[in-house]
Structures are given as C-alpha cells and as structure tokens.
PDB file of C-alpha atoms in Angstrom:
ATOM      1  CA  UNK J   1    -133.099-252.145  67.724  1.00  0.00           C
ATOM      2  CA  UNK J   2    -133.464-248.465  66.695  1.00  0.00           C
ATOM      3  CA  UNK J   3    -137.095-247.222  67.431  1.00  0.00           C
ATOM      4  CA  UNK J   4    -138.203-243.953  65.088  1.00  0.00           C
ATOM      5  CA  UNK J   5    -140.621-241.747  66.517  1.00  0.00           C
ATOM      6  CA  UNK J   6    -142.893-239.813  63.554  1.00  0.00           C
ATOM      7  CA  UNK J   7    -140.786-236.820  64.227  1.00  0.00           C
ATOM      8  CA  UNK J   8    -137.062-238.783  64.045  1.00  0.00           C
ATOM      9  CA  UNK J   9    -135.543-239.260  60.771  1.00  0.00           C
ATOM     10  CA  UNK J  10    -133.106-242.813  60.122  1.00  0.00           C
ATOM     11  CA  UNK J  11    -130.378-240.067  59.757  1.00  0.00           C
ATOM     12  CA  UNK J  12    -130.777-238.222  62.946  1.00  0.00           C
ATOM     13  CA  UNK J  13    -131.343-241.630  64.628  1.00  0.00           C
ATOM     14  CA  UNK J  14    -127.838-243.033  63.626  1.00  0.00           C
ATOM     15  CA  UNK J  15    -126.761-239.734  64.833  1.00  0.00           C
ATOM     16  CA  UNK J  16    -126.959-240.662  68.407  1.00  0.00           C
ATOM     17  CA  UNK J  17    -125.083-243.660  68.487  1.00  0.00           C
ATOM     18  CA  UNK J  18    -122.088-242.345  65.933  1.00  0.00           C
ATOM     19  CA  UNK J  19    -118.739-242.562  67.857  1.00  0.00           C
ATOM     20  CA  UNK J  20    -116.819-239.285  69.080  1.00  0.00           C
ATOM     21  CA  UNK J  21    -113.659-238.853  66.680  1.00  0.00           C
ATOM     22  CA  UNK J  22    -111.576-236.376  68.678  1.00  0.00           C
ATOM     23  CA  UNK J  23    -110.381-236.255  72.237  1.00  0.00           C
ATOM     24  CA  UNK J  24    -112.530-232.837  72.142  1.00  0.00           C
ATOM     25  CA  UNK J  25    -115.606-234.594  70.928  1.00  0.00           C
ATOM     26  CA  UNK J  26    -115.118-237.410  73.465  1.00  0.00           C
ATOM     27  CA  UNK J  27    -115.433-235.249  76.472  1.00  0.00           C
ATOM     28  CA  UNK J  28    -118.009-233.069  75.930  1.00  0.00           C
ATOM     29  CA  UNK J  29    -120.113-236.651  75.288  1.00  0.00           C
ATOM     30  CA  UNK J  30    -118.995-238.183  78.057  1.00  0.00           C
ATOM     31  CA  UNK J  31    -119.703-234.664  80.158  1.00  0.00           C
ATOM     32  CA  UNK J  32    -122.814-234.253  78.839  1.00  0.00           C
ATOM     33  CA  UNK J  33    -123.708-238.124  79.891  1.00  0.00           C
ATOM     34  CA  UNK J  34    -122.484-237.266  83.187  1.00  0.00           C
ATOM     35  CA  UNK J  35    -124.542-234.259  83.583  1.00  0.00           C
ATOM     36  CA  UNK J  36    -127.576-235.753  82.644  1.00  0.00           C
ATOM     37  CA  UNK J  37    -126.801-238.908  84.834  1.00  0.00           C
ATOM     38  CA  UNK J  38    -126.727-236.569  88.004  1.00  0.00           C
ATOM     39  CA  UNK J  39    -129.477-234.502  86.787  1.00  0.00           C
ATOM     40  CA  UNK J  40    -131.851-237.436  86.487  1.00  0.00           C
ATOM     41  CA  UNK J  41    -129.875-239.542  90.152  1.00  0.00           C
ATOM     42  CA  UNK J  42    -131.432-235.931  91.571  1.00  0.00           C
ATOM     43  CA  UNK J  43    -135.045-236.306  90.478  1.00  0.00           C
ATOM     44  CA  UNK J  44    -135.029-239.977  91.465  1.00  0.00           C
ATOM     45  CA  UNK J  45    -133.853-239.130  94.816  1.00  0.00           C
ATOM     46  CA  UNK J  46    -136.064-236.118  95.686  1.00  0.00           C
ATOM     47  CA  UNK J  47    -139.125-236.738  93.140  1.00  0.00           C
ATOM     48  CA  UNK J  48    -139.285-240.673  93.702  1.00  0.00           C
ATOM     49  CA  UNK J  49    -142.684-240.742  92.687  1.00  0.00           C
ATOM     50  CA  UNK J  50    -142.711-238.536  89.630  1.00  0.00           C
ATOM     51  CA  UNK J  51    -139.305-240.136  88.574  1.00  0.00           C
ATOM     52  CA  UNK J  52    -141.122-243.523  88.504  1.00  0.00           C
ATOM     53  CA  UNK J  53    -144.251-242.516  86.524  1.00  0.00           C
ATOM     54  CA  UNK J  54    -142.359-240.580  83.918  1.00  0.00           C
ATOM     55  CA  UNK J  55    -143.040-241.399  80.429  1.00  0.00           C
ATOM     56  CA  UNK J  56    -140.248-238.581  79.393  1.00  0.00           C
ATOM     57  CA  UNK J  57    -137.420-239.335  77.460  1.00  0.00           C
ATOM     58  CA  UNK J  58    -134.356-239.475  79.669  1.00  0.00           C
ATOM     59  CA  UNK J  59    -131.658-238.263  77.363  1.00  0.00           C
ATOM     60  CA  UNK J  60    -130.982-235.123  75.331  1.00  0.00           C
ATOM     61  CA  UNK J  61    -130.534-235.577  71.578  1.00  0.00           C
ATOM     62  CA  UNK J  62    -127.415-233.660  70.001  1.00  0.00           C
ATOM     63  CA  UNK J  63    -129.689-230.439  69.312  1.00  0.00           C
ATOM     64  CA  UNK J  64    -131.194-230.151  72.943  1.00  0.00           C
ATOM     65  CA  UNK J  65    -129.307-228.666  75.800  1.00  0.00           C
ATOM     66  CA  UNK J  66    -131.495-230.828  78.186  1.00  0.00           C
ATOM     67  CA  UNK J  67    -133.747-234.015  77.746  1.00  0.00           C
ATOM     68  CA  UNK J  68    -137.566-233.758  78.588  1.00  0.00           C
ATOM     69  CA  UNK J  69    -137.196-235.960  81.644  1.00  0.00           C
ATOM     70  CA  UNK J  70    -134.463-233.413  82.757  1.00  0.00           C
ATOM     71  CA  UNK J  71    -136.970-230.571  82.245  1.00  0.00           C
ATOM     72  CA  UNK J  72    -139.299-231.895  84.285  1.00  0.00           C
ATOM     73  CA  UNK J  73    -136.870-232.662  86.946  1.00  0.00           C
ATOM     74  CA  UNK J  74    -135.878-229.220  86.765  1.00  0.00           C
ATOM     75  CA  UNK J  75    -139.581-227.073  86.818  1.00  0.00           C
ATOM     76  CA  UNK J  76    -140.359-229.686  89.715  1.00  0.00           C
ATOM     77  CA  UNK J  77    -137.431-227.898  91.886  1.00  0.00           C
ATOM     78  CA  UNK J  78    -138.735-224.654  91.049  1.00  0.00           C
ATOM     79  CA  UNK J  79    -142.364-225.521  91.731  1.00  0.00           C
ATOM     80  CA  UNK J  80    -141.674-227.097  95.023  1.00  0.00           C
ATOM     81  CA  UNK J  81    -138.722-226.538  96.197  1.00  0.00           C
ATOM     82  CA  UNK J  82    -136.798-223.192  95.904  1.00  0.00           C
ATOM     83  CA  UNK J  83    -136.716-220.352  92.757  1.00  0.00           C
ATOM     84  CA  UNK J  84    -135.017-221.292  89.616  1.00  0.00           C
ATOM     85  CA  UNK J  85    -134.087-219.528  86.506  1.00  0.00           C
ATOM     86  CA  UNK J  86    -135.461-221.802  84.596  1.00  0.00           C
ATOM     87  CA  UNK J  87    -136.473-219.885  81.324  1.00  0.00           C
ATOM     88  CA  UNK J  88    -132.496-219.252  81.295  1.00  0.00           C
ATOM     89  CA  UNK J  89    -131.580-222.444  81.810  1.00  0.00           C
ATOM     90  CA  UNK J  90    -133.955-224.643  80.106  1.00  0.00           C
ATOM     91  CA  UNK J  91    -134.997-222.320  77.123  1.00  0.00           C
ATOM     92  CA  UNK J  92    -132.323-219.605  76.487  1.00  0.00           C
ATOM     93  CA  UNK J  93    -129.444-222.427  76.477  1.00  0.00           C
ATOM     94  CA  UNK J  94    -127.586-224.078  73.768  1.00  0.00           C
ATOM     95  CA  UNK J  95    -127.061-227.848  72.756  1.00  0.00           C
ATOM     96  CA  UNK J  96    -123.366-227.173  74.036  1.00  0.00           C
ATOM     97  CA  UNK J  97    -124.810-224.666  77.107  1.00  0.00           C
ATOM     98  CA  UNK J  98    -125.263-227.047  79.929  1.00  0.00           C
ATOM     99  CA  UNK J  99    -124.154-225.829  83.173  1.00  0.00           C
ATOM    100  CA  UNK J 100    -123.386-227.301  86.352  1.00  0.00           C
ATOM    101  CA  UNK J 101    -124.347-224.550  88.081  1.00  0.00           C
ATOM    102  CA  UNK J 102    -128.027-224.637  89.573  1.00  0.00           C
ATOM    103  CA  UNK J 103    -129.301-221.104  88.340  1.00  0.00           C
ATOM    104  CA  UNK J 104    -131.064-219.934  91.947  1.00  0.00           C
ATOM    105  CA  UNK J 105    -133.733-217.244  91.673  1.00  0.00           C
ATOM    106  CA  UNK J 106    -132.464-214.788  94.362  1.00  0.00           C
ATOM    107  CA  UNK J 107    -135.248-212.971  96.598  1.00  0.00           C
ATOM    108  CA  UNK J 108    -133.266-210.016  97.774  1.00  0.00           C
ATOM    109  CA  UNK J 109    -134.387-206.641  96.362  1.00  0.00           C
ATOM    110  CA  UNK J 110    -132.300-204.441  94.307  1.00  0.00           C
ATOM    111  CA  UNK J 111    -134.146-201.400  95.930  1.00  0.00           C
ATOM    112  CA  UNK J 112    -131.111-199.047  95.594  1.00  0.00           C
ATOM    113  CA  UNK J 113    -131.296-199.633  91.791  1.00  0.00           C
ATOM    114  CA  UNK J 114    -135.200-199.004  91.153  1.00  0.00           C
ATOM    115  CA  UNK J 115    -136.761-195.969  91.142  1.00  0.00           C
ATOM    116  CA  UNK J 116    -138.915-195.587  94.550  1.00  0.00           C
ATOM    117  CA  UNK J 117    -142.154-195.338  92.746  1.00  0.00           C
ATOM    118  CA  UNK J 118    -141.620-198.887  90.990  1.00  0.00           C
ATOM    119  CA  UNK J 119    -141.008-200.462  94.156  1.00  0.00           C
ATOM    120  CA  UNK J 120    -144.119-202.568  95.987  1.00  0.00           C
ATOM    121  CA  UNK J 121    -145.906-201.058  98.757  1.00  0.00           C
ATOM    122  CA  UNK J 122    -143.903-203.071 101.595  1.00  0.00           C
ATOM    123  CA  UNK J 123    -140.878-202.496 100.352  1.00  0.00           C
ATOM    124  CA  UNK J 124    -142.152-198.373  99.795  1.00  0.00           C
ATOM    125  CA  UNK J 125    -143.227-198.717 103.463  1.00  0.00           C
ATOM    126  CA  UNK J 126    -140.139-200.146 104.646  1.00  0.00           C
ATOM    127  CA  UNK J 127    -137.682-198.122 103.201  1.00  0.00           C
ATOM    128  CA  UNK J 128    -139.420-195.354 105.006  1.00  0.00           C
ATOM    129  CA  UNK J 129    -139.217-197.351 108.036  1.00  0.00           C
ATOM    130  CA  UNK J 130    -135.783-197.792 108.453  1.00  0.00           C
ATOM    131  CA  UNK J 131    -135.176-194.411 107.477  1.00  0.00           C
ATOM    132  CA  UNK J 132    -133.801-194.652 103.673  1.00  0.00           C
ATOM    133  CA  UNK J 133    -136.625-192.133 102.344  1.00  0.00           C
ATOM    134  CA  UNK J 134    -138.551-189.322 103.594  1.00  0.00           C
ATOM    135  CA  UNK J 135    -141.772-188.917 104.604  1.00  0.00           C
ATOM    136  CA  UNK J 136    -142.958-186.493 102.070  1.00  0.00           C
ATOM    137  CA  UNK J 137    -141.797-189.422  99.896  1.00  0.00           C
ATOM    138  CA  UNK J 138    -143.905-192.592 101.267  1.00  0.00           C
ATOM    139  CA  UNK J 139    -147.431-189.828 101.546  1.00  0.00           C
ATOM    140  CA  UNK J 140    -147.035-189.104  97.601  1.00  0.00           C
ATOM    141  CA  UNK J 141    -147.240-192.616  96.657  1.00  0.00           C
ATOM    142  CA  UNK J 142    -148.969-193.806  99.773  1.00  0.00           C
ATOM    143  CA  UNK J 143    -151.543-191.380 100.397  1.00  0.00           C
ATOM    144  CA  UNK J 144    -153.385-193.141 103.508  1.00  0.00           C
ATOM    145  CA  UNK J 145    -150.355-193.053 105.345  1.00  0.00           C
ATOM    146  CA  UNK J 146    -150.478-189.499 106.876  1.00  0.00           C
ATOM    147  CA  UNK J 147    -147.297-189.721 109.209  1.00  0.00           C
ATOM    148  CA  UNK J 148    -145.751-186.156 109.239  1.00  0.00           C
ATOM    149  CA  UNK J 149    -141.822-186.890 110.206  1.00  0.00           C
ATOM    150  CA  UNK J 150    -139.417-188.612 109.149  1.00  0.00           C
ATOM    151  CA  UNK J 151    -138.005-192.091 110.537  1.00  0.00           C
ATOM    152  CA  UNK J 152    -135.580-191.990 113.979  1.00  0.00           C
ATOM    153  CA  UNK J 153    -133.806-194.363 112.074  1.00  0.00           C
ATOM    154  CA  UNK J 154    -133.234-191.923 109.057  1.00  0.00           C
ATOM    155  CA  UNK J 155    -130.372-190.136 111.404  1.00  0.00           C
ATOM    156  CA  UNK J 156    -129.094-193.342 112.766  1.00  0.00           C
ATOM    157  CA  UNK J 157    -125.108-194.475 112.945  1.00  0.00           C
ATOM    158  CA  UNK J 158    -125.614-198.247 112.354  1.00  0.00           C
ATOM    159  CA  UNK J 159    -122.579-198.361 113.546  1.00  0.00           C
ATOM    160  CA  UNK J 160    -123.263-197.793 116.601  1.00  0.00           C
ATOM    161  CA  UNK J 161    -126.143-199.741 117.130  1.00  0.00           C
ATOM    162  CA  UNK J 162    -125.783-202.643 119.597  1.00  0.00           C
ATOM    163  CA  UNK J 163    -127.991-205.288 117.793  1.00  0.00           C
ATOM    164  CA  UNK J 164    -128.515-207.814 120.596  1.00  0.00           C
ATOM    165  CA  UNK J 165    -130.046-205.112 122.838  1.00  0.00           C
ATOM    166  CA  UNK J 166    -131.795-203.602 119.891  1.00  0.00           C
ATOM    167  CA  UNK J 167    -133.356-207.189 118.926  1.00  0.00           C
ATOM    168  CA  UNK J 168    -134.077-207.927 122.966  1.00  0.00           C
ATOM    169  CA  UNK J 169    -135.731-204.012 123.353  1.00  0.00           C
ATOM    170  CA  UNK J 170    -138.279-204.882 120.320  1.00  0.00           C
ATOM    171  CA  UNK J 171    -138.923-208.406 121.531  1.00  0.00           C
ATOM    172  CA  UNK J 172    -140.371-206.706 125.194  1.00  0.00           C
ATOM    173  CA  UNK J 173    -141.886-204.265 122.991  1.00  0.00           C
ATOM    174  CA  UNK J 174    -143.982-207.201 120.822  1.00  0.00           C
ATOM    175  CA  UNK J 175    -145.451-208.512 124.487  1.00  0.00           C
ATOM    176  CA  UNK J 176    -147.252-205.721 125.107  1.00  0.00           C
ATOM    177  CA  UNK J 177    -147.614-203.937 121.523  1.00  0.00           C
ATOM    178  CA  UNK J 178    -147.906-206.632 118.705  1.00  0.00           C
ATOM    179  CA  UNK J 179    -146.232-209.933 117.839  1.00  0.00           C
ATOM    180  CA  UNK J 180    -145.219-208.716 114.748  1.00  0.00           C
ATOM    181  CA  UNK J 181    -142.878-205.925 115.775  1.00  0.00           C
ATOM    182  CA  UNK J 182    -140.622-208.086 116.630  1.00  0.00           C
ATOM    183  CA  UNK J 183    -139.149-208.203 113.536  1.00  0.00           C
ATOM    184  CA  UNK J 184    -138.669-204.438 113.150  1.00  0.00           C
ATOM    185  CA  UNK J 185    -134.687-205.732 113.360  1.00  0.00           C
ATOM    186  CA  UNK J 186    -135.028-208.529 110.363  1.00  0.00           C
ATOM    187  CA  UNK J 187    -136.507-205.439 107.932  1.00  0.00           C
ATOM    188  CA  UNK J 188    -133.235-203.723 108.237  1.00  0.00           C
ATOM    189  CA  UNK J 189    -131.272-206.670 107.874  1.00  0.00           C
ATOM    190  CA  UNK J 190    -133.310-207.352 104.701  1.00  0.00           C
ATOM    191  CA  UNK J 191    -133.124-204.037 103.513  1.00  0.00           C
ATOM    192  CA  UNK J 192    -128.926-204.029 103.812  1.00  0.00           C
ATOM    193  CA  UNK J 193    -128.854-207.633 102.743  1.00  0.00           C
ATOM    194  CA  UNK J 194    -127.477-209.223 106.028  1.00  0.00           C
ATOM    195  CA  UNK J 195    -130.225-211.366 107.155  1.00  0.00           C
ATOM    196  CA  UNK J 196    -127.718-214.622 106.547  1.00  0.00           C
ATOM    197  CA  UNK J 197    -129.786-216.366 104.057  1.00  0.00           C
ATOM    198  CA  UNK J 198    -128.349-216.976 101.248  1.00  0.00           C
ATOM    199  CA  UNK J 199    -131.685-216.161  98.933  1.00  0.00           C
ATOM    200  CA  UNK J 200    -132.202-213.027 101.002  1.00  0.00           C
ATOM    201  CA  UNK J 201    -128.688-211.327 100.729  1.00  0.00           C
ATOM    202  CA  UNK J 202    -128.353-212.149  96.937  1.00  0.00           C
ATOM    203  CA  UNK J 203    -129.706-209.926  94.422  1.00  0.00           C
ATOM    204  CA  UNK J 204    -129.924-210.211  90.327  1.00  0.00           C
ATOM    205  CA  UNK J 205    -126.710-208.026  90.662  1.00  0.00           C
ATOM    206  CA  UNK J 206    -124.818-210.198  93.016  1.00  0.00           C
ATOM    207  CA  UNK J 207    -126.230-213.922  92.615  1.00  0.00           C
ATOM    208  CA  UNK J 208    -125.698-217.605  93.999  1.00  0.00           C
ATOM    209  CA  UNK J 209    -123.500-218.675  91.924  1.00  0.00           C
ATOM    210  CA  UNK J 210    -121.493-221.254  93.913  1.00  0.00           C
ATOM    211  CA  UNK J 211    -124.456-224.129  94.029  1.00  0.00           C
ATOM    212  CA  UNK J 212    -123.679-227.039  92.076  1.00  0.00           C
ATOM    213  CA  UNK J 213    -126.118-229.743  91.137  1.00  0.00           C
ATOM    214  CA  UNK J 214    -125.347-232.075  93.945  1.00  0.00           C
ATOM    215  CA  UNK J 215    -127.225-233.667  96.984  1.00  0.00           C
ATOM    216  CA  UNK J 216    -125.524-231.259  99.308  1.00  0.00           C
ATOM    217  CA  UNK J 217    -125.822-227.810  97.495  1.00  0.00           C
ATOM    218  CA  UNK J 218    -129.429-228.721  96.482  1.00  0.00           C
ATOM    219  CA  UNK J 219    -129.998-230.059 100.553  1.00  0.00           C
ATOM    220  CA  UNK J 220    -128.794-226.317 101.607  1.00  0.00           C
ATOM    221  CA  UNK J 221    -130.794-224.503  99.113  1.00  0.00           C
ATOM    222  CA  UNK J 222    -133.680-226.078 100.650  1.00  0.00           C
ATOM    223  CA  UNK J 223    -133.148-225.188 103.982  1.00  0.00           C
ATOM    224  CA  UNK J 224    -132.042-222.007 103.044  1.00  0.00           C
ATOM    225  CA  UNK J 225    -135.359-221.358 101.004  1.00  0.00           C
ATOM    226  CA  UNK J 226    -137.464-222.392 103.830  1.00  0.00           C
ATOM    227  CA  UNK J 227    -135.774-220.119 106.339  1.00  0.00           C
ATOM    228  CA  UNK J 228    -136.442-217.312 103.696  1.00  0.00           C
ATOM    229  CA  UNK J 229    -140.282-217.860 103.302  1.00  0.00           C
ATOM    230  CA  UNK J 230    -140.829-217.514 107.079  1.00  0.00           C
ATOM    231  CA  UNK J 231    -138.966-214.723 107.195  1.00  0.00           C
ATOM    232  CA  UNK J 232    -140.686-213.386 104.372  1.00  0.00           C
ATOM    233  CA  UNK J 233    -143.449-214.275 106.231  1.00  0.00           C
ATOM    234  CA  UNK J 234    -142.434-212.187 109.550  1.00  0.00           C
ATOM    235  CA  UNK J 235    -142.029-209.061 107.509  1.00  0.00           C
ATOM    236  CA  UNK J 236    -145.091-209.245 105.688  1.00  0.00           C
ATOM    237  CA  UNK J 237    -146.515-209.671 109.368  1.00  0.00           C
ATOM    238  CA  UNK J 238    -144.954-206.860 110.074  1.00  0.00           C
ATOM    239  CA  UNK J 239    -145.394-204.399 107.626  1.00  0.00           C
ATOM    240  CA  UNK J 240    -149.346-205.169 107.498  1.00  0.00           C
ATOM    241  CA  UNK J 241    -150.319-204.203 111.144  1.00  0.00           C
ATOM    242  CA  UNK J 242    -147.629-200.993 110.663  1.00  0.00           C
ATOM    243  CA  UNK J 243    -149.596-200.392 107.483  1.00  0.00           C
ATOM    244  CA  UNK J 244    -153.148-201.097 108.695  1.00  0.00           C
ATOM    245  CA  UNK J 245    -153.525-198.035 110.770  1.00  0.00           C
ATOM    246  CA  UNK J 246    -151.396-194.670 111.278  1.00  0.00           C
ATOM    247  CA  UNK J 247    -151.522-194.935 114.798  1.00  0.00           C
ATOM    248  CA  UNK J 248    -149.665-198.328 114.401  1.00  0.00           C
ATOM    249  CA  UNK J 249    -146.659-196.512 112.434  1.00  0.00           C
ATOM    250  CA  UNK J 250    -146.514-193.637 114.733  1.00  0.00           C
ATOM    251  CA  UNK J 251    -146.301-195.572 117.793  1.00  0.00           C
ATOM    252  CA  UNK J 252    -143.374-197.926 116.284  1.00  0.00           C
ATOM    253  CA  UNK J 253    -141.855-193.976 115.124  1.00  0.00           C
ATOM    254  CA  UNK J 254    -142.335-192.740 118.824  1.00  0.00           C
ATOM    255  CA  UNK J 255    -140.697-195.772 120.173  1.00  0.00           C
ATOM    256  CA  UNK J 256    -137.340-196.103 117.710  1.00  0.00           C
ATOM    257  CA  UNK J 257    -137.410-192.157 119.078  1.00  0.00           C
ATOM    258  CA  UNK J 258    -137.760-192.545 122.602  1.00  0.00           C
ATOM    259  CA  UNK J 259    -135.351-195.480 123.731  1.00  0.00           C
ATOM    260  CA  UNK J 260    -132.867-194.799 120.525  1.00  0.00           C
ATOM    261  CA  UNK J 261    -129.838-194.553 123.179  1.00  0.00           C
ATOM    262  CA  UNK J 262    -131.042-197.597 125.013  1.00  0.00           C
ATOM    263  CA  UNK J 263    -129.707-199.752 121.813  1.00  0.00           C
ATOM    264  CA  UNK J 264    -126.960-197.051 120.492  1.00  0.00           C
ATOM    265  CA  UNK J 265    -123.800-196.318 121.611  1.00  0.00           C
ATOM    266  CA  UNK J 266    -122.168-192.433 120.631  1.00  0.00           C
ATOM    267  CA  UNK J 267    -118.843-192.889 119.347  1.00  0.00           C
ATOM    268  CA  UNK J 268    -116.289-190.315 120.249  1.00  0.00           C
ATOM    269  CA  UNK J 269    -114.091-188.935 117.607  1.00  0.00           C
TER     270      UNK J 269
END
C-alpha cells in the first residue's frame, strides 16, 4: 500500500515506483540504490544506536540528492568523527550529484596563499618561528611580542638538517626547559605540510580526494583525524608557553642559534 504524507502528491508517489525505460535510466537507479544502501550499512555500523532510533526516511526521492536518514548519517561523521564538507555535499548537490567520494575537511593551512595579517595568531607566531617572516613583521601585528631578530631558522638549508638529531636535541631540551618544546620539529613539519597525516598535509588547494565511502577509508580517516587533534594539540602547547612570555621565545631563538650545527650538516658545492 502507498502511504501519502500531507506534503506527497498521488503523482509524485507513483513516481517512485515507475520502472527505468533505458539502460541509462536503469543504472543510475540501481547506483543510486547502491549508494544509499552503503551510506545507510555505514551509519548502522558506526552509529548503532542512532541508526536504530531513527524515525528518518531511509531513501531519497527522485528530486533529493540524499535521503534524510542519509543526512543524518552524514552530519553525525562530521560531528563526531572527522571534518566533512557537508554544506557541499548535502546542500550544494544535485538529485543526479551523488558522489562516492567522502568530501574530507582538510586541516592544513594554506598560509602561503593568505595575506600574513589574515592569518591567526599561532600560525602568525609560527611562521616567525620557523623563520618564514621577519621580525619587524610578527611586532606589527603582535605588539607584546618584543623579540628584536629574526629566527635562526630564517637562514636555514633544510636540506641539510639531520631531523633525527634535530628531533632528539629538542627532546633533551624539553627535560630541562618545557614539555612543550618538544614539538618545535612537528611546527615545521606542519608548516611545509609533511607531518604524515593525511588531514594535516592536505589543504583546500590540494585535498583528500581518494577516500571512498567504505569501512576501510572511513576506519583510516578516523585514525588519521585522531592523530591530527593531538598533534594539533602539541602545537597549541607549544606555541602558548613560546607566546606567554618573551623570555620564553628568546630562549627557544638563542637555542635554534647556539647548537644550529649540532643538527645541520654544510654541504660542499
């Protein structure tokens, strides 16, 4: 029996059961059953609960690109799992606009592309740090910081740095200094996009596109989104104490400047 809701005309409700006429029309129906099949095998599997009290409807109609219950599937990932692009996906799609591809919210920054002055305060601070602006640079917009040189690491061949001896010098350093300067290594990393995390590296310019909506694409993007937030959480760490007090930033300056060619190596032409 065909049930009408107040908003569904008799017309539009024969519309969902009228056969496909064309091989064309066949598998885009049968895709879009597919998709929606995996979509909603995905929120049973990872949202048990939630799946089980939905009252949503389960299916898209011909003039949706996604189905309520898929919605909610999908705005659960976001909100407790790892970033979507959900407005793009759930909103700015077409009926015929599904996409296999999960739309992942990178976290890397595009700093190279925005104007210094638009950036956040970390990220202001940071770039400083590893040596990517000036000093006279991170004072005008940062007027409590009062440091008057430039970086060590502004000069710097990374090339030529030796990274394991460069991570082991600034874990010795942490035991006596802070914990948190430890991670002076992971802000460069983040700042040149090498960290190794997938949400990290990526930018709006160059995203994760290669995640499907599957058990073992959405399994990595979860462990790959946890990794991120602590070390998201390392940096902010990080650049807090440096920021907290100028003697803090000076004494991480005077260090990168004193044992530079402890962790470099001079090339010869």
């Amino acid at each position: 029996m065909i049930e009408l809701s107040p908003q569904t005309t008799a017309r539009q409700a024969l519309q969902r059961y009228q056969l496909p006429r064309t091989f064309a029309e066949a598998h885009d129906y049968l895709y879009r059953k597919l998709h929606s099949i995996q979509l909603l095998s995905l929120y049973k599997h990872y949202f048990p609960e939630e799946y089980n009290r939905s009252e949503k409807r389960s299916l898209p109609t011909a003039e949706e690109a996604y189905s309520p219950m898929e919605t909610e599937f999908v705005e659960l990932v976001d909100e407790r799992l790892f970033p979507l692009y959900t407005e793009f996906m759930l909103y700015g799609s077409g009926a015929d606009e599904r996409s296999t591809v999960i739309p992942v919210r990178s976290l890397g920054e595009d700093w190279y592309n925005t104007e210094y002055e638009n950036l956040s305060p970390g990220w202001q601070l940071a770039l400083f740090l590893i040596g990517e602006v000036t000093f006279h640079e991170i004072t005008e917009h940062q007027p409590d910081i009062t440091i008057g040189e430039n970086s060590p690491l502004r000069e710097i061949v990374w090339a030529n740095v030796q990274w394991d001896a460069f991570k082991e010098r600034w874990k010795h350093v942490a035991e006596a200094l802070h914990p948190a300067v430890a991670h002076i290594p992971l802000v460069i990393s983040l700042a040149y996009h090498d960290t190794g995390n997938a949400f990290l590296d990526s930018t709006d310019e160059a995203p994760i596109e290669d995640c499907s909506w599957n058990r073992e694409d959405m399994d990595l993007l979860i462990k790959e989104y946890q990794e991120a937030a602590a070390m998201i959480t390392h940096i902010n760490e990080l650049l807090e104490w440096v920021g907290s007090d100028p003697g803090h930033l000076q004494t991480v300056l005077t260090l990168l400047k004193e044992d530079k060619k402890t962790w470099t190596t001079a090339k010869k032409d």
